Amino acid sequence: MYEKKSNSEISSVDGVGMTGKYRGVILQQYPSVVTTWGEWKKHYPKTKVMQGRSTGGMMGTYTGITNKRLSGLILSLDVDSKVKGYDMTSLKGKKVVNDEFNKKKIVWVGLDSYTQLVFERTAGGKTLTFEKGRNDSKGRETLTDKETKSTWLAISGECVKGKMKGKKLNLLPTTPFKSSKWSFFHPKAELKK
């Protein structure tokens, strides 16, 4: 990325300033959801889209490296500067993976082959263990925690029914990558298949 005012180039992969005023500075990551329009509309039916415009310009490219342990796409999770990858292709048949990484109890959630999220699996001071729930009346995928049997919306981590109603899981920042690009930047990172 290029920040014009400070004449700084910033890596879009890890948010580290490479040149200019922000060289060596690490941008704060914010969680977001990368999904299909159809999946988004199931959960947020009143959403409107502002039409953008193409600005053109140059983007840096990385050729990447081949890594036989990886398939097509990787969901990259960064927790306190440690990175773990989730093989989106291998995990697409699963819906929920309760996991732990860098001392955080987490849950990986796969809604479809492209929409995959990672939440901290603690709420109300409790560590929870999740499994796939039934779709609600609007067709939205849910999770159920084994400890309280509460129902959570899978895309937002919000509890909508049960003892934990009103609580929300913390969505962690993740980035989807082509596996060769992820392997280039994180060749020794842990990988969940």
mmCIF file of C-alpha atoms in Angstrom:
data_model
loop_
_atom_site.group_PDB
_atom_site.id
_atom_site.type_symbol
_atom_site.label_atom_id
_atom_site.label_comp_id
_atom_site.label_asym_id
_atom_site.label_seq_id
_atom_site.Cartn_x
_atom_site.Cartn_y
_atom_site.Cartn_z
ATOM 1 C CA MET A 1 0.000 0.000 0.000
ATOM 2 C CA TYR A 2 1.143 3.569 -0.535
ATOM 3 C CA GLU A 3 0.422 6.386 1.924
ATOM 4 C CA LYS A 4 0.836 9.540 -0.153
ATOM 5 C CA LYS A 5 1.073 12.191 2.583
ATOM 6 C CA SER A 6 4.092 10.579 4.282
ATOM 7 C CA ASN A 7 5.524 8.980 1.125
ATOM 8 C CA SER A 8 5.440 5.592 2.880
ATOM 9 C CA GLU A 9 5.045 2.115 1.419
ATOM 10 C CA ILE A 10 3.295 -0.311 3.760
ATOM 11 C CA SER A 11 3.073 -4.070 3.282
ATOM 12 C CA SER A 12 -0.544 -5.156 2.858
ATOM 13 C CA VAL A 13 0.434 -8.609 4.146
ATOM 14 C CA ASP A 14 1.575 -7.712 7.653
ATOM 15 C CA GLY A 15 0.965 -3.950 7.896
ATOM 16 C CA VAL A 16 4.648 -3.072 8.392
ATOM 17 C CA GLY A 17 5.929 0.227 6.986
ATOM 18 C CA MET A 18 8.723 -0.490 4.510
ATOM 19 C CA THR A 19 9.761 3.039 3.464
ATOM 20 C CA GLY A 20 9.205 6.670 4.369
ATOM 21 C CA LYS A 21 7.979 8.169 7.625
ATOM 22 C CA TYR A 22 6.246 4.926 8.670
ATOM 23 C CA ARG A 23 9.212 2.596 8.057
ATOM 24 C CA GLY A 24 9.186 -0.067 10.795
ATOM 25 C CA VAL A 25 5.786 1.020 12.152
ATOM 26 C CA ILE A 26 3.191 -1.767 12.383
ATOM 27 C CA LEU A 27 -0.411 -0.840 11.606
ATOM 28 C CA GLN A 28 -3.073 -2.081 14.008
ATOM 29 C CA GLN A 29 -5.139 -4.934 12.558
ATOM 30 C CA TYR A 30 -8.914 -4.886 12.761
ATOM 31 C CA PRO A 31 -11.111 -7.953 12.327
ATOM 32 C CA SER A 32 -13.342 -8.150 9.281
ATOM 33 C CA VAL A 33 -15.450 -10.712 7.473
ATOM 34 C CA VAL A 34 -14.548 -11.814 3.944
ATOM 35 C CA THR A 35 -17.573 -13.554 2.479
ATOM 36 C CA THR A 36 -19.827 -13.895 -0.527
ATOM 37 C CA TRP A 37 -22.616 -11.405 -1.156
ATOM 38 C CA GLY A 38 -25.223 -14.166 -0.761
ATOM 39 C CA GLU A 39 -23.908 -15.226 2.644
ATOM 40 C CA TRP A 40 -23.715 -11.599 3.828
ATOM 41 C CA LYS A 41 -27.304 -10.859 2.737
ATOM 42 C CA LYS A 42 -28.593 -13.870 4.723
ATOM 43 C CA HIS A 43 -27.313 -12.260 7.896
ATOM 44 C CA TYR A 44 -27.712 -8.580 7.034
ATOM 45 C CA PRO A 45 -30.638 -8.392 4.553
ATOM 46 C CA LYS A 46 -31.016 -4.587 4.730
ATOM 47 C CA THR A 47 -27.416 -3.966 3.636
ATOM 48 C CA LYS A 48 -26.875 -1.507 0.804
ATOM 49 C CA VAL A 49 -23.740 -1.272 -1.313
ATOM 50 C CA MET A 50 -22.122 1.951 -2.426
ATOM 51 C CA GLN A 51 -20.773 1.541 -5.923
ATOM 52 C CA GLY A 52 -17.047 2.162 -6.119
ATOM 53 C CA ARG A 53 -14.796 3.114 -8.966
ATOM 54 C CA SER A 54 -11.588 1.605 -10.236
ATOM 55 C CA THR A 55 -8.540 3.779 -9.632
ATOM 56 C CA GLY A 56 -5.988 1.660 -11.503
ATOM 57 C CA GLY A 57 -2.354 1.853 -10.423
ATOM 58 C CA MET A 58 0.447 -0.562 -9.663
ATOM 59 C CA MET A 59 0.284 -3.315 -7.066
ATOM 60 C CA GLY A 60 3.328 -5.210 -5.881
ATOM 61 C CA THR A 61 3.330 -8.897 -6.651
ATOM 62 C CA TYR A 62 4.984 -11.807 -4.942
ATOM 63 C CA THR A 63 5.641 -14.974 -6.874
ATOM 64 C CA GLY A 64 5.392 -17.068 -3.741
ATOM 65 C CA ILE A 65 6.815 -20.523 -3.175
ATOM 66 C CA THR A 66 5.408 -23.983 -3.650
ATOM 67 C CA ASN A 67 4.704 -25.854 -0.437
ATOM 68 C CA LYS A 68 3.378 -29.406 -0.745
ATOM 69 C CA ARG A 69 1.693 -29.314 2.662
ATOM 70 C CA LEU A 70 -0.731 -26.631 1.419
ATOM 71 C CA SER A 71 -3.685 -26.647 -0.962
ATOM 72 C CA GLY A 72 -5.443 -23.598 -2.482
ATOM 73 C CA LEU A 73 -6.297 -20.980 0.140
ATOM 74 C CA ILE A 74 -5.068 -20.264 3.658
ATOM 75 C CA LEU A 75 -6.852 -18.232 6.328
ATOM 76 C CA SER A 76 -3.994 -16.550 8.184
ATOM 77 C CA LEU A 77 -4.440 -15.743 11.883
ATOM 78 C CA ASP A 78 -2.036 -13.380 13.649
ATOM 79 C CA VAL A 79 -2.106 -13.416 17.470
ATOM 80 C CA ASP A 80 0.460 -11.157 19.138
ATOM 81 C CA SER A 81 2.870 -11.441 16.175
ATOM 82 C CA LYS A 82 2.626 -15.250 15.943
ATOM 83 C CA VAL A 83 0.987 -16.652 12.828
ATOM 84 C CA LYS A 84 -1.089 -19.770 12.255
ATOM 85 C CA GLY A 85 -2.696 -20.810 8.989
ATOM 86 C CA TYR A 86 -5.962 -22.661 8.456
ATOM 87 C CA ASP A 87 -6.059 -24.593 5.169
ATOM 88 C CA MET A 88 -9.392 -23.384 3.788
ATOM 89 C CA THR A 89 -9.536 -26.098 1.147
ATOM 90 C CA SER A 90 -8.823 -29.029 3.486
ATOM 91 C CA LEU A 91 -11.153 -27.719 6.200
ATOM 92 C CA LYS A 92 -14.117 -26.867 3.949
ATOM 93 C CA GLY A 93 -16.005 -30.030 4.940
ATOM 94 C CA LYS A 94 -15.778 -29.125 8.618
ATOM 95 C CA LYS A 95 -17.899 -26.428 10.201
ATOM 96 C CA VAL A 96 -16.273 -25.926 13.605
ATOM 97 C CA VAL A 97 -12.757 -26.505 14.961
ATOM 98 C CA ASN A 98 -12.152 -25.757 18.643
ATOM 99 C CA ASP A 99 -8.490 -24.849 18.912
ATOM 100 C CA GLU A 100 -5.825 -23.076 20.937
ATOM 101 C CA PHE A 101 -3.093 -20.816 19.610
ATOM 102 C CA ASN A 102 -0.537 -18.659 21.391
ATOM 103 C CA LYS A 103 -2.343 -19.138 24.739
ATOM 104 C CA LYS A 104 -5.734 -18.120 23.299
ATOM 105 C CA LYS A 105 -8.706 -20.485 23.213
ATOM 106 C CA ILE A 106 -10.180 -20.030 19.752
ATOM 107 C CA VAL A 107 -12.797 -21.483 17.448
ATOM 108 C CA TRP A 108 -12.488 -21.647 13.657
ATOM 109 C CA VAL A 109 -15.864 -21.470 11.901
ATOM 110 C CA GLY A 110 -16.488 -22.389 8.255
ATOM 111 C CA LEU A 111 -19.789 -21.200 6.804
ATOM 112 C CA ASP A 112 -18.954 -22.142 3.225
ATOM 113 C CA SER A 113 -15.792 -22.793 1.246
ATOM 114 C CA TYR A 114 -14.918 -19.083 1.308
ATOM 115 C CA THR A 115 -16.459 -17.645 4.478
ATOM 116 C CA GLN A 116 -14.255 -18.678 7.378
ATOM 117 C CA LEU A 117 -13.789 -16.863 10.679
ATOM 118 C CA VAL A 118 -11.850 -17.234 13.924
ATOM 119 C CA PHE A 119 -13.258 -16.130 17.290
ATOM 120 C CA GLU A 120 -11.952 -16.247 20.837
ATOM 121 C CA ARG A 121 -14.135 -18.919 22.444
ATOM 122 C CA THR A 122 -14.552 -17.247 25.804
ATOM 123 C CA ALA A 123 -17.603 -15.337 26.976
ATOM 124 C CA GLY A 124 -18.864 -14.353 30.403
ATOM 125 C CA GLY A 125 -15.600 -15.551 31.952
ATOM 126 C CA LYS A 126 -16.070 -19.096 30.588
ATOM 127 C CA THR A 127 -14.159 -21.013 27.941
ATOM 128 C CA LEU A 128 -16.708 -22.580 25.616
ATOM 129 C CA THR A 129 -16.603 -25.594 23.307
ATOM 130 C CA PHE A 130 -18.611 -25.160 20.126
ATOM 131 C CA GLU A 131 -20.335 -27.428 17.645
ATOM 132 C CA LYS A 132 -22.425 -26.687 14.577
ATOM 133 C CA GLY A 133 -25.988 -25.762 15.436
ATOM 134 C CA ARG A 134 -29.116 -25.813 13.284
ATOM 135 C CA ASN A 135 -29.787 -23.034 10.812
ATOM 136 C CA ASP A 136 -32.245 -20.518 12.213
ATOM 137 C CA SER A 137 -35.588 -19.583 10.599
ATOM 138 C CA LYS A 138 -33.786 -17.101 8.300
ATOM 139 C CA GLY A 139 -31.356 -19.775 7.051
ATOM 140 C CA ARG A 140 -28.421 -18.383 9.032
ATOM 141 C CA GLU A 141 -25.865 -20.852 10.352
ATOM 142 C CA THR A 142 -25.509 -21.115 14.113
ATOM 143 C CA LEU A 143 -23.175 -22.579 16.704
ATOM 144 C CA THR A 144 -24.129 -24.233 19.986
ATOM 145 C CA ASP A 145 -21.819 -24.244 22.973
ATOM 146 C CA LYS A 146 -21.660 -27.542 24.864
ATOM 147 C CA GLU A 147 -21.398 -25.898 28.274
ATOM 148 C CA THR A 148 -24.652 -23.862 28.302
ATOM 149 C CA LYS A 149 -26.420 -25.102 25.120
ATOM 150 C CA SER A 150 -26.746 -21.460 24.008
ATOM 151 C CA THR A 151 -27.200 -20.568 20.320
ATOM 152 C CA TRP A 152 -24.731 -18.219 18.594
ATOM 153 C CA LEU A 153 -24.828 -16.692 15.093
ATOM 154 C CA ALA A 154 -21.837 -18.147 13.253
ATOM 155 C CA ILE A 155 -21.027 -15.048 11.187
ATOM 156 C CA SER A 156 -21.055 -12.533 14.056
ATOM 157 C CA GLY A 157 -20.368 -14.559 17.208
ATOM 158 C CA GLU A 158 -23.467 -13.056 18.843
ATOM 159 C CA CYS A 159 -25.447 -15.229 21.246
ATOM 160 C CA VAL A 160 -29.145 -15.035 20.345
ATOM 161 C CA LYS A 161 -30.689 -17.710 22.568
ATOM 162 C CA GLY A 162 -29.983 -19.360 25.910
ATOM 163 C CA LYS A 163 -28.049 -18.616 29.072
ATOM 164 C CA MET A 164 -25.422 -16.526 27.244
ATOM 165 C CA LYS A 165 -27.926 -14.415 25.244
ATOM 166 C CA GLY A 166 -26.550 -10.931 24.614
ATOM 167 C CA LYS A 167 -22.898 -12.015 24.880
ATOM 168 C CA LYS A 168 -20.637 -11.783 21.856
ATOM 169 C CA LEU A 169 -17.471 -13.647 20.928
ATOM 170 C CA ASN A 170 -14.427 -11.569 20.001
ATOM 171 C CA LEU A 171 -13.716 -11.857 16.256
ATOM 172 C CA LEU A 172 -9.980 -12.109 15.586
ATOM 173 C CA PRO A 173 -8.254 -10.463 12.598
ATOM 174 C CA THR A 174 -7.600 -12.934 9.775
ATOM 175 C CA THR A 175 -6.494 -12.633 6.164
ATOM 176 C CA PRO A 176 -7.237 -15.071 3.321
ATOM 177 C CA PHE A 177 -4.181 -15.851 1.161
ATOM 178 C CA LYS A 178 -3.311 -17.990 -1.802
ATOM 179 C CA SER A 179 -1.234 -20.753 -0.247
ATOM 180 C CA SER A 180 1.937 -19.933 -2.208
ATOM 181 C CA LYS A 181 1.825 -16.297 -1.041
ATOM 182 C CA TRP A 182 1.168 -17.279 2.591
ATOM 183 C CA SER A 183 4.028 -19.768 2.489
ATOM 184 C CA PHE A 184 6.354 -17.056 1.144
ATOM 185 C CA PHE A 185 5.677 -14.796 4.142
ATOM 186 C CA HIS A 186 5.229 -17.512 6.793
ATOM 187 C CA PRO A 187 7.293 -20.557 5.744
ATOM 188 C CA LYS A 188 7.599 -21.969 9.290
ATOM 189 C CA ALA A 189 4.192 -21.028 10.667
ATOM 190 C CA GLU A 190 1.876 -23.613 12.204
ATOM 191 C CA LEU A 191 -0.803 -24.968 9.865
ATOM 192 C CA LYS A 192 -4.179 -26.558 10.671
ATOM 193 C CA LYS A 193 -5.486 -28.946 8.000
#
